[in-house]
Amino acid sequence: MSVMKVHGNSFSTSTQRVLAFLYEKDIEFQFVNVDMAAGEHKSENFLLLNPFGQVPAFEEGDLKLFESRAITEYIVQEYNDKGTQLLLPGSNKTMAVLQLWKEVEAHRFNPPSTKLVFELHYKPFFGMATDTAVVEESEAELAKVLDVYEARLAQSKYLACDHFTLADLHHLPNVHYLMGSSAKKLFDSRPHVSAWVADIMARPAWSKVLDKQKQ
Amino acid sequence: MATPVKVHGPPLSTAVSRVLACLIEKDVPFQLIPVNMAKGEHKSPDFLKIQPFGQVPAFQDEAISLFESRAICRYVCEKYAEKGNKGLYGTNPLAKASIDQWVEAEGQSFNPPSSVLVFQLAFAPRMKLKQDESLISQNETKLEKVLEVYEKRLGESRFLAGDEFSLADLSHLPNAHYLVTATDRGEMFTSKKNVGRWWGEISSRDSWKKVVDMQKQST
């Protein structure tokens, strides 16, 4: 059986998305560090794994994949019986609800939260100046998204259903960084969102991802 | 006979047209329900019940109410796997993984800059809104980088995910169509050998021609 390889960087939110997933599913894999400071992600060799020159990239035997959400989607179907149940098994209908909230994360939550993570976490870390106009605009956009989440989470314990699924998991990396920033107020001020955030961040698989950064 | 499949939204909307193209490829009959966005119908309490973000499309069939065009497309492909274009979302896990990868690439890398350009160059002038030159310039540069990746990929593979037309290619149709036919930036696609060849093939599919007709009839 082929070993799974994840090429990435433990500080990258997209890499963390895949790591959190593999830890939840208790799947063995080899982590191959990509030295982004040295520009390794733009090297010819790496571009063969991800033509966009971004992390993560994934290999299993002959299969090569990129895009964190396509990677988790493939593995979650193939390894449905292993580790935590992250799907909504059953009908097309129940799977569609899961797909919907995965798309909401990808297209509604991700854009403004990624901008905020960049401005409030990565830029200070690299000694760059935060653009307050971008922060204001992105916080306003994220606030509207979180209003929808607040209404949803008042009716449903997790986004897609009453148990933790891939749709919730995909949020972890950006949520984690934002809860360590001034944008925390957007989550704290919404009771159902706040409870959901506390719940998903307390998962042992997420702690393992944070431990990896210390290695 | 009324079909239970309903799509809410104007066919001119890129996200709505993505769903229409998919339904037509899969040979699934549907009703298109107009949403008067000029009158703010998409923000009405009734509409927000089926799309809490107040955007189009919204989708309903006898089983479910959905939003997010790519989630709708995946649902249609899974539910109607045996209808129409059976390979649209792959017929095995590996094919599906490759398609998912390129649908994600479309959503994460192609869509953001191309959406901005479609709005700035095709819609804003018609709505008599002022164009933002710096936004246009930034997003042209981003889109150009993405299309360079596509140029290389499409030199190795007939379609993005493999040898067959898939949901991954389909997902690109709405934005690319406007850029090629309604702006002067079409040559970003047509002047590239492989991207140009690919664009010619995917845009001449019967399903896309039908969507374009629906768009023309709605104006």
Tab-separated table of C-alpha atoms in Angstrom:
chain	number	residue	atom	x	y	z
A	1	MET	CA	0.000	0.000	0.000
A	2	SER	CA	1.338	3.395	-0.964
A	3	VAL	CA	2.296	5.884	1.692
A	4	MET	CA	0.500	9.214	1.637
A	5	LYS	CA	2.746	12.237	1.396
A	6	VAL	CA	1.748	15.784	2.245
A	7	HIS	CA	4.086	18.469	0.990
A	8	GLY	CA	3.594	21.713	2.878
A	9	ASN	CA	4.481	24.092	5.612
A	10	SER	CA	3.016	23.820	9.114
A	11	PHE	CA	2.460	27.589	9.256
A	12	SER	CA	0.327	27.639	6.101
A	13	THR	CA	-3.436	27.621	6.720
A	14	SER	CA	-4.088	25.433	3.685
A	15	THR	CA	-1.514	22.881	4.827
A	16	GLN	CA	-3.028	22.919	8.331
A	17	ARG	CA	-6.437	22.179	6.818
A	18	VAL	CA	-5.111	18.897	5.396
A	19	LEU	CA	-3.097	18.031	8.545
A	20	ALA	CA	-6.125	18.570	10.841
A	21	PHE	CA	-8.100	16.295	8.566
A	22	LEU	CA	-5.512	13.488	8.523
A	23	TYR	CA	-5.195	13.598	12.315
A	24	GLU	CA	-8.999	13.389	12.709
A	25	LYS	CA	-9.054	10.387	10.393
A	26	ASP	CA	-6.066	8.806	12.176
A	27	ILE	CA	-4.368	8.204	8.831
A	28	GLU	CA	-0.612	7.650	8.626
A	29	PHE	CA	1.232	9.993	6.322
A	30	GLN	CA	4.652	11.385	5.614
A	31	PHE	CA	5.034	15.147	5.985
A	32	VAL	CA	7.498	16.675	3.557
A	33	ASN	CA	8.446	20.178	4.605
A	34	VAL	CA	8.494	22.819	1.858
A	35	ASP	CA	10.939	25.597	2.661
A	36	MET	CA	8.903	28.587	1.535
A	37	ALA	CA	11.399	31.113	2.892
A	38	ALA	CA	13.873	29.634	0.399
A	39	GLY	CA	11.273	29.757	-2.405
A	40	GLU	CA	11.038	25.985	-2.656
A	41	HIS	CA	7.336	26.198	-3.540
A	42	LYS	CA	8.279	27.947	-6.802
A	43	SER	CA	10.956	25.449	-7.763
A	44	GLU	CA	10.578	23.349	-10.908
A	45	ASN	CA	10.265	20.157	-8.877
A	46	PHE	CA	7.506	21.526	-6.704
A	47	LEU	CA	5.612	23.008	-9.647
A	48	LEU	CA	5.224	19.416	-10.893
A	49	LEU	CA	3.213	18.745	-7.726
A	50	ASN	CA	1.297	22.036	-7.664
A	51	PRO	CA	1.430	24.077	-10.880
A	52	PHE	CA	0.225	27.158	-8.964
A	53	GLY	CA	3.340	27.018	-6.777
A	54	GLN	CA	1.315	26.858	-3.569
A	55	VAL	CA	1.132	24.511	-0.606
A	56	PRO	CA	-0.055	21.895	0.101
A	57	ALA	CA	0.466	19.166	-2.461
A	58	PHE	CA	-0.460	15.513	-1.945
A	59	GLU	CA	0.806	12.203	-3.291
A	60	GLU	CA	-0.407	8.639	-2.894
A	61	GLY	CA	1.370	6.271	-5.258
A	62	ASP	CA	0.753	7.665	-8.741
A	63	LEU	CA	-1.998	10.024	-7.628
A	64	LYS	CA	-0.954	13.644	-7.270
A	65	LEU	CA	-3.392	16.275	-6.036
A	66	PHE	CA	-3.386	19.908	-5.005
A	67	GLU	CA	-6.074	22.257	-3.521
A	68	SER	CA	-6.565	21.409	0.174
A	69	ARG	CA	-10.339	20.959	-0.194
A	70	ALA	CA	-9.970	18.563	-3.144
A	71	ILE	CA	-7.406	16.571	-1.126
A	72	THR	CA	-9.691	16.224	1.904
A	73	GLU	CA	-12.667	15.445	-0.361
A	74	TYR	CA	-10.809	12.579	-2.057
A	75	ILE	CA	-9.445	11.028	1.136
A	76	VAL	CA	-12.670	11.408	3.130
A	77	GLN	CA	-14.532	9.312	0.552
A	78	GLU	CA	-11.809	6.676	0.251
A	79	TYR	CA	-11.277	6.352	4.010
A	80	ASN	CA	-14.833	6.874	5.187
A	81	ASP	CA	-14.575	4.069	7.729
A	82	LYS	CA	-11.394	5.232	9.400
A	83	GLY	CA	-11.147	7.566	12.390
A	84	THR	CA	-13.742	10.304	12.926
A	85	GLN	CA	-16.859	10.210	10.738
A	86	LEU	CA	-16.593	13.529	8.887
A	87	LEU	CA	-19.277	12.959	6.280
A	88	LEU	CA	-23.048	12.928	6.369
A	89	PRO	CA	-23.555	9.452	4.993
A	90	GLY	CA	-26.906	8.513	3.609
A	91	SER	CA	-28.567	10.086	0.633
A	92	ASN	CA	-27.599	12.554	-2.044
A	93	LYS	CA	-29.651	15.024	-0.077
A	94	THR	CA	-27.634	14.775	3.137
A	95	MET	CA	-24.354	14.859	1.224
A	96	ALA	CA	-25.576	17.949	-0.623
A	97	VAL	CA	-26.073	19.808	2.667
A	98	LEU	CA	-22.475	19.000	3.564
A	99	GLN	CA	-21.260	20.165	0.134
A	100	LEU	CA	-23.208	23.392	0.543
A	101	TRP	CA	-21.523	24.338	3.835
A	102	LYS	CA	-18.120	23.338	2.448
A	103	GLU	CA	-18.731	25.769	-0.422
A	104	VAL	CA	-19.872	28.456	2.018
A	105	GLU	CA	-16.541	28.100	3.848
A	106	ALA	CA	-14.578	28.189	0.593
A	107	HIS	CA	-16.332	31.119	-1.081
A	108	ARG	CA	-17.857	33.223	1.733
A	109	PHE	CA	-15.804	32.658	4.868
A	110	ASN	CA	-12.394	32.050	3.322
A	111	PRO	CA	-11.888	35.231	1.258
A	112	PRO	CA	-12.406	37.864	3.998
A	113	SER	CA	-10.890	35.697	6.748
A	114	THR	CA	-7.789	34.964	4.650
A	115	LYS	CA	-7.282	38.692	4.078
A	116	LEU	CA	-7.614	39.323	7.819
A	117	VAL	CA	-5.192	36.514	8.692
A	118	PHE	CA	-2.701	38.037	6.272
A	119	GLU	CA	-3.110	41.587	7.635
A	120	LEU	CA	-3.384	40.765	11.337
A	121	HIS	CA	-1.132	37.721	11.709
A	122	TYR	CA	1.346	37.206	8.874
A	123	LYS	CA	2.218	40.850	8.134
A	124	PRO	CA	3.176	41.713	11.754
A	125	PHE	CA	5.081	38.428	11.909
A	126	PHE	CA	7.133	39.484	8.884
A	127	GLY	CA	7.499	43.057	10.084
A	128	MET	CA	5.197	44.499	7.399
A	129	ALA	CA	2.648	47.280	7.961
A	130	THR	CA	-1.008	46.308	8.351
A	131	ASP	CA	-3.401	47.993	5.884
A	132	THR	CA	-6.215	49.234	8.125
A	133	ALA	CA	-8.539	49.916	5.184
A	134	VAL	CA	-8.347	46.243	4.131
A	135	VAL	CA	-8.924	45.185	7.741
A	136	GLU	CA	-12.047	47.355	8.017
A	137	GLU	CA	-13.483	46.169	4.713
A	138	SER	CA	-12.757	42.503	5.419
A	139	GLU	CA	-14.151	42.685	8.954
A	140	ALA	CA	-17.381	44.159	7.585
A	141	GLU	CA	-17.607	41.373	4.998
A	142	LEU	CA	-16.818	38.664	7.550
A	143	ALA	CA	-19.378	40.108	9.981
A	144	LYS	CA	-22.145	39.584	7.392
A	145	VAL	CA	-21.054	35.985	6.876
A	146	LEU	CA	-20.938	35.356	10.612
A	147	ASP	CA	-24.487	36.720	10.937
A	148	VAL	CA	-25.616	33.902	8.642
A	149	TYR	CA	-23.550	31.430	10.697
A	150	GLU	CA	-25.121	32.714	13.941
A	151	ALA	CA	-28.613	32.029	12.577
A	152	ARG	CA	-27.581	28.622	11.252
A	153	LEU	CA	-25.827	27.549	14.470
A	154	ALA	CA	-28.882	28.542	16.498
A	155	GLN	CA	-30.719	25.737	14.662
A	156	SER	CA	-27.934	23.222	14.159
A	157	LYS	CA	-25.133	22.242	16.525
A	158	TYR	CA	-22.578	22.214	13.708
A	159	LEU	CA	-22.841	23.770	10.273
A	160	ALA	CA	-24.084	20.809	8.235
A	161	CYS	CA	-25.812	18.744	10.953
A	162	ASP	CA	-25.651	17.752	14.589
A	163	HIS	CA	-22.116	16.335	14.415
A	164	PHE	CA	-18.709	17.737	13.467
A	165	THR	CA	-18.008	17.309	9.765
A	166	LEU	CA	-15.535	18.328	7.098
A	167	ALA	CA	-17.500	21.583	6.681
A	168	ASP	CA	-16.596	22.676	10.238
A	169	LEU	CA	-13.041	21.304	10.039
A	170	HIS	CA	-12.153	23.411	7.004
A	171	HIS	CA	-12.628	26.569	9.098
A	172	LEU	CA	-10.068	25.679	11.764
A	173	PRO	CA	-6.886	27.244	10.401
A	174	ASN	CA	-8.324	30.721	9.721
A	175	VAL	CA	-10.489	30.698	12.871
A	176	HIS	CA	-7.459	29.836	14.980
A	177	TYR	CA	-5.379	32.750	13.716
A	178	LEU	CA	-8.266	35.222	13.923
A	179	MET	CA	-9.041	34.241	17.513
A	180	GLY	CA	-5.478	35.316	18.300
A	181	SER	CA	-6.062	38.757	16.749
A	182	SER	CA	-8.238	41.854	17.158
A	183	ALA	CA	-10.818	40.206	14.846
A	184	LYS	CA	-11.670	37.889	17.741
A	185	LYS	CA	-14.468	40.309	18.645
A	186	LEU	CA	-16.444	39.246	15.550
A	187	PHE	CA	-16.688	35.704	16.924
A	188	ASP	CA	-17.013	36.566	20.638
A	189	SER	CA	-19.969	38.878	20.021
A	190	ARG	CA	-22.089	36.098	18.463
A	191	PRO	CA	-23.018	33.504	21.127
A	192	HIS	CA	-23.686	30.496	18.890
A	193	VAL	CA	-20.654	31.184	16.699
A	194	SER	CA	-18.553	31.669	19.826
A	195	ALA	CA	-19.645	28.328	21.290
A	196	TRP	CA	-19.007	26.560	17.982
A	197	VAL	CA	-15.519	28.096	17.710
A	198	ALA	CA	-14.621	26.998	21.248
A	199	ASP	CA	-15.887	23.501	20.495
A	200	ILE	CA	-14.030	22.925	17.229
A	201	MET	CA	-10.783	24.448	18.474
A	202	ALA	CA	-10.786	22.099	21.476
A	203	ARG	CA	-10.587	19.004	19.273
A	204	PRO	CA	-7.432	16.925	19.975
A	205	ALA	CA	-6.652	16.690	16.227
A	206	TRP	CA	-6.332	20.494	16.127
A	207	SER	CA	-3.944	20.490	19.086
A	208	LYS	CA	-1.764	18.034	17.146
A	209	VAL	CA	-1.589	20.496	14.234
A	210	LEU	CA	-0.451	23.261	16.607
A	211	ASP	CA	2.131	20.900	18.134
A	212	LYS	CA	3.531	20.318	14.659
A	213	GLN	CA	4.417	24.019	14.411
A	214	LYS	CA	6.619	23.644	17.447
A	215	GLN	CA	8.630	20.835	15.866
B	1	MET	CA	-46.022	18.696	-16.526
B	2	ALA	CA	-44.250	20.787	-13.935
B	3	THR	CA	-40.785	19.631	-13.010
B	4	PRO	CA	-39.771	19.798	-9.367
B	5	VAL	CA	-36.324	21.199	-10.242
B	6	LYS	CA	-36.322	24.974	-9.859
B	7	VAL	CA	-33.465	27.408	-10.300
B	8	HIS	CA	-34.032	30.915	-8.950
B	9	GLY	CA	-32.099	33.765	-10.561
B	10	PRO	CA	-31.386	35.653	-13.776
B	11	PRO	CA	-29.530	33.670	-16.499
B	12	LEU	CA	-27.195	36.654	-16.945
B	13	SER	CA	-25.722	35.953	-13.506
B	14	THR	CA	-22.467	33.975	-13.819
B	15	ALA	CA	-23.265	31.704	-10.878
B	16	VAL	CA	-26.793	31.023	-12.176
B	17	SER	CA	-25.463	30.208	-15.654
B	18	ARG	CA	-22.983	27.735	-14.107
B	19	VAL	CA	-25.934	25.751	-12.712
B	20	LEU	CA	-27.946	26.028	-15.939
B	21	ALA	CA	-25.021	24.668	-17.985
B	22	CYS	CA	-24.733	21.715	-15.625
B	23	LEU	CA	-28.455	20.901	-15.707
B	24	ILE	CA	-28.462	21.031	-19.517
B	25	GLU	CA	-25.328	18.808	-19.760
B	26	LYS	CA	-27.062	16.319	-17.488
B	27	ASP	CA	-30.291	16.508	-19.479
B	28	VAL	CA	-32.278	17.419	-16.356
B	29	PRO	CA	-35.437	19.434	-17.013
B	30	PHE	CA	-35.847	22.502	-14.833
B	31	GLN	CA	-37.908	25.638	-14.313
B	32	LEU	CA	-36.078	28.953	-14.259
B	33	ILE	CA	-37.724	31.304	-11.780
B	34	PRO	CA	-36.863	34.961	-12.344
B	35	VAL	CA	-35.515	37.046	-9.470
B	36	ASN	CA	-35.793	40.789	-9.971
B	37	MET	CA	-32.485	41.967	-8.585
B	38	ALA	CA	-32.991	45.546	-9.724
B	39	LYS	CA	-35.951	45.621	-7.334
B	40	GLY	CA	-33.963	43.940	-4.554
B	41	GLU	CA	-35.974	40.730	-4.658
B	42	HIS	CA	-32.838	38.756	-3.701
B	43	LYS	CA	-32.794	40.542	-0.357
B	44	SER	CA	-36.472	39.972	0.424
B	45	PRO	CA	-37.369	37.870	3.498
B	46	ASP	CA	-38.903	35.169	1.279
B	47	PHE	CA	-35.758	34.847	-0.816
B	48	LEU	CA	-33.458	34.920	2.209
B	49	LYS	CA	-35.225	31.760	3.410
B	50	ILE	CA	-33.798	29.859	0.453
B	51	GLN	CA	-30.511	31.782	0.179
B	52	PRO	CA	-29.439	33.371	3.474
B	53	PHE	CA	-26.645	35.365	1.812
B	54	GLY	CA	-29.180	37.085	-0.469
B	55	GLN	CA	-27.439	36.018	-3.685
B	56	VAL	CA	-28.321	33.972	-6.736
B	57	PRO	CA	-28.766	31.140	-7.596
B	58	ALA	CA	-31.002	29.258	-5.227
B	59	PHE	CA	-32.058	25.717	-6.175
B	60	GLN	CA	-34.918	23.489	-5.152
B	61	ASP	CA	-36.089	20.030	-6.037
B	62	GLU	CA	-38.544	17.655	-4.355
B	63	ALA	CA	-35.915	16.652	-1.774
B	64	ILE	CA	-33.884	19.711	-0.941
B	65	SER	CA	-33.262	23.450	-1.083
B	66	LEU	CA	-29.655	24.414	-1.909
B	67	PHE	CA	-27.393	27.332	-2.707
B	68	GLU	CA	-23.732	27.800	-3.816
B	69	SER	CA	-23.527	27.052	-7.546
B	70	ARG	CA	-20.714	24.484	-7.264
B	71	ALA	CA	-22.518	22.562	-4.488
B	72	ILE	CA	-25.654	22.559	-6.640
B	73	CYS	CA	-23.692	21.253	-9.632
B	74	ARG	CA	-22.145	18.446	-7.579
B	75	TYR	CA	-25.572	17.479	-6.214
B	76	VAL	CA	-27.082	17.394	-9.706
B	77	CYS	CA	-24.184	15.277	-10.986
B	78	GLU	CA	-24.467	12.785	-8.102
B	79	LYS	CA	-28.255	12.556	-8.121
B	80	TYR	CA	-28.541	12.233	-11.897
B	81	ALA	CA	-25.350	10.201	-12.390
B	82	GLU	CA	-26.982	8.026	-15.046
B	83	LYS	CA	-28.485	10.906	-17.046
B	84	GLY	CA	-27.021	13.024	-19.824
B	85	ASN	CA	-23.228	13.416	-19.723
B	86	LYS	CA	-22.358	10.536	-17.378
B	87	GLY	CA	-18.689	11.444	-17.098
B	88	LEU	CA	-19.247	15.095	-16.174
B	89	TYR	CA	-18.174	14.499	-12.569
B	90	GLY	CA	-16.077	11.376	-13.242
B	91	THR	CA	-17.113	7.750	-13.045
B	92	ASN	CA	-14.500	6.653	-10.479
B	93	PRO	CA	-12.837	8.199	-7.388
B	94	LEU	CA	-9.563	9.104	-9.125
B	95	ALA	CA	-11.309	10.881	-12.003
B	96	LYS	CA	-13.534	12.689	-9.518
B	97	ALA	CA	-10.504	13.766	-7.455
B	98	SER	CA	-8.868	15.330	-10.494
B	99	ILE	CA	-12.113	17.120	-11.389
B	100	ASP	CA	-12.548	18.347	-7.798
B	101	GLN	CA	-8.978	19.650	-7.841
B	102	TRP	CA	-9.650	21.814	-10.898
B	103	VAL	CA	-13.086	22.939	-9.664
B	104	GLU	CA	-11.288	24.137	-6.533
B	105	ALA	CA	-8.605	25.824	-8.665
B	106	GLU	CA	-11.410	27.566	-10.599
B	107	GLY	CA	-13.092	28.672	-7.405
B	108	GLN	CA	-9.958	29.751	-5.547
B	109	SER	CA	-7.651	31.068	-8.299
B	110	PHE	CA	-9.593	31.760	-11.506
B	111	ASN	CA	-12.879	33.052	-10.135
B	112	PRO	CA	-11.700	35.905	-7.877
B	113	PRO	CA	-9.719	37.911	-10.476
B	114	SER	CA	-12.016	37.029	-13.404
B	115	SER	CA	-15.131	38.009	-11.400
B	116	VAL	CA	-13.669	41.421	-10.664
B	117	LEU	CA	-12.792	41.923	-14.333
B	118	VAL	CA	-16.240	40.775	-15.505
B	119	PHE	CA	-17.864	43.248	-13.151
B	120	GLN	CA	-15.506	46.129	-13.920
B	121	LEU	CA	-15.316	45.670	-17.685
B	122	ALA	CA	-18.671	44.137	-18.694
B	123	PHE	CA	-21.216	45.136	-16.069
B	124	ALA	CA	-20.053	48.468	-14.596
B	125	PRO	CA	-20.212	50.383	-17.893
B	126	ARG	CA	-23.751	49.119	-18.527
B	127	MET	CA	-24.771	50.076	-15.014
B	128	LYS	CA	-23.120	53.465	-15.510
B	129	LEU	CA	-20.764	52.816	-12.602
B	130	LYS	CA	-17.260	54.208	-12.501
B	131	GLN	CA	-14.522	51.707	-13.282
B	132	ASP	CA	-11.617	51.254	-10.884
B	133	GLU	CA	-8.473	51.234	-13.028
B	134	SER	CA	-6.137	50.017	-10.326
B	135	LEU	CA	-8.454	47.133	-9.441
B	136	ILE	CA	-8.636	46.214	-13.133
B	137	SER	CA	-4.870	46.290	-13.487
B	138	GLN	CA	-4.211	44.211	-10.334
B	139	ASN	CA	-6.709	41.569	-11.349
B	140	GLU	CA	-5.491	41.379	-14.930
B	141	THR	CA	-2.036	40.557	-13.590
B	142	LYS	CA	-3.472	37.885	-11.271
B	143	LEU	CA	-5.603	36.351	-14.007
B	144	GLU	CA	-2.687	36.341	-16.420
B	145	LYS	CA	-0.622	34.273	-13.949
B	146	VAL	CA	-3.464	31.781	-13.595
B	147	LEU	CA	-3.874	31.506	-17.371
B	148	GLU	CA	-0.150	30.796	-17.707
B	149	VAL	CA	-0.641	27.773	-15.447
B	150	TYR	CA	-3.625	26.733	-17.579
B	151	GLU	CA	-1.611	27.195	-20.788
B	152	LYS	CA	0.951	24.683	-19.531
B	153	ARG	CA	-1.671	22.261	-18.201
B	154	LEU	CA	-3.712	22.360	-21.413
B	155	GLY	CA	-0.605	21.575	-23.417
B	156	GLU	CA	-0.426	18.264	-21.500
B	157	SER	CA	-4.119	17.493	-21.228
B	158	ARG	CA	-7.056	18.090	-23.570
B	159	PHE	CA	-9.301	19.355	-20.784
B	160	LEU	CA	-8.317	20.550	-17.319
B	161	ALA	CA	-8.966	17.346	-15.386
B	162	GLY	CA	-8.176	14.873	-18.177
B	163	ASP	CA	-9.219	13.740	-21.632
B	164	GLU	CA	-12.910	14.448	-21.229
B	165	PHE	CA	-14.911	17.636	-20.710
B	166	SER	CA	-15.867	17.827	-17.041
B	167	LEU	CA	-17.443	19.972	-14.362
B	168	ALA	CA	-14.022	21.586	-13.963
B	169	ASP	CA	-14.095	23.071	-17.485
B	170	LEU	CA	-17.825	23.874	-17.212
B	171	SER	CA	-17.207	25.892	-14.055
B	172	HIS	CA	-15.083	28.339	-16.066
B	173	LEU	CA	-17.630	29.001	-18.809
B	174	PRO	CA	-19.624	31.870	-17.263
B	175	ASN	CA	-16.761	34.264	-16.445
B	176	ALA	CA	-14.654	33.377	-19.485
B	177	HIS	CA	-17.659	33.914	-21.766
B	178	TYR	CA	-18.143	37.499	-20.603
B	179	LEU	CA	-14.431	38.272	-20.770
B	180	VAL	CA	-14.156	36.944	-24.323
B	181	THR	CA	-17.425	38.308	-25.736
B	182	ALA	CA	-18.219	41.415	-23.699
B	183	THR	CA	-14.829	43.018	-22.972
B	184	ASP	CA	-11.667	43.848	-24.885
B	185	ARG	CA	-9.589	41.443	-22.766
B	186	GLY	CA	-10.664	38.347	-24.706
B	187	GLU	CA	-7.176	37.872	-26.115
B	188	MET	CA	-5.993	36.831	-22.647
B	189	PHE	CA	-7.668	33.554	-23.652
B	190	THR	CA	-7.686	33.570	-27.454
B	191	SER	CA	-4.051	34.543	-28.022
B	192	LYS	CA	-2.753	31.583	-26.017
B	193	LYS	CA	-2.361	28.451	-28.119
B	194	ASN	CA	-3.650	25.860	-25.637
B	195	VAL	CA	-6.058	28.022	-23.647
B	196	GLY	CA	-7.435	29.356	-26.952
B	197	ARG	CA	-7.939	25.830	-28.281
B	198	TRP	CA	-9.611	24.789	-25.004
B	199	TRP	CA	-11.842	27.855	-24.944
B	200	GLY	CA	-12.969	27.155	-28.510
B	201	GLU	CA	-13.916	23.588	-27.603
B	202	ILE	CA	-15.751	24.218	-24.344
B	203	SER	CA	-17.622	27.302	-25.513
B	204	SER	CA	-18.988	25.508	-28.557
B	205	ARG	CA	-20.679	22.787	-26.550
B	206	ASP	CA	-24.427	22.596	-27.204
B	207	SER	CA	-25.188	23.028	-23.518
B	208	TRP	CA	-23.289	26.327	-23.330
B	209	LYS	CA	-24.867	27.619	-26.538
B	210	LYS	CA	-28.283	26.983	-24.978
B	211	VAL	CA	-27.309	28.949	-21.865
B	212	VAL	CA	-26.094	31.855	-23.994
B	213	ASP	CA	-29.453	31.788	-25.820
B	214	MET	CA	-31.271	31.937	-22.504
B	215	GLN	CA	-29.111	34.924	-21.542
B	216	LYS	CA	-29.931	36.716	-24.803
B	217	GLN	CA	-33.643	36.020	-24.468
B	218	SER	CA	-33.698	37.444	-20.971
B	219	THR	CA	-32.531	40.926	-22.041
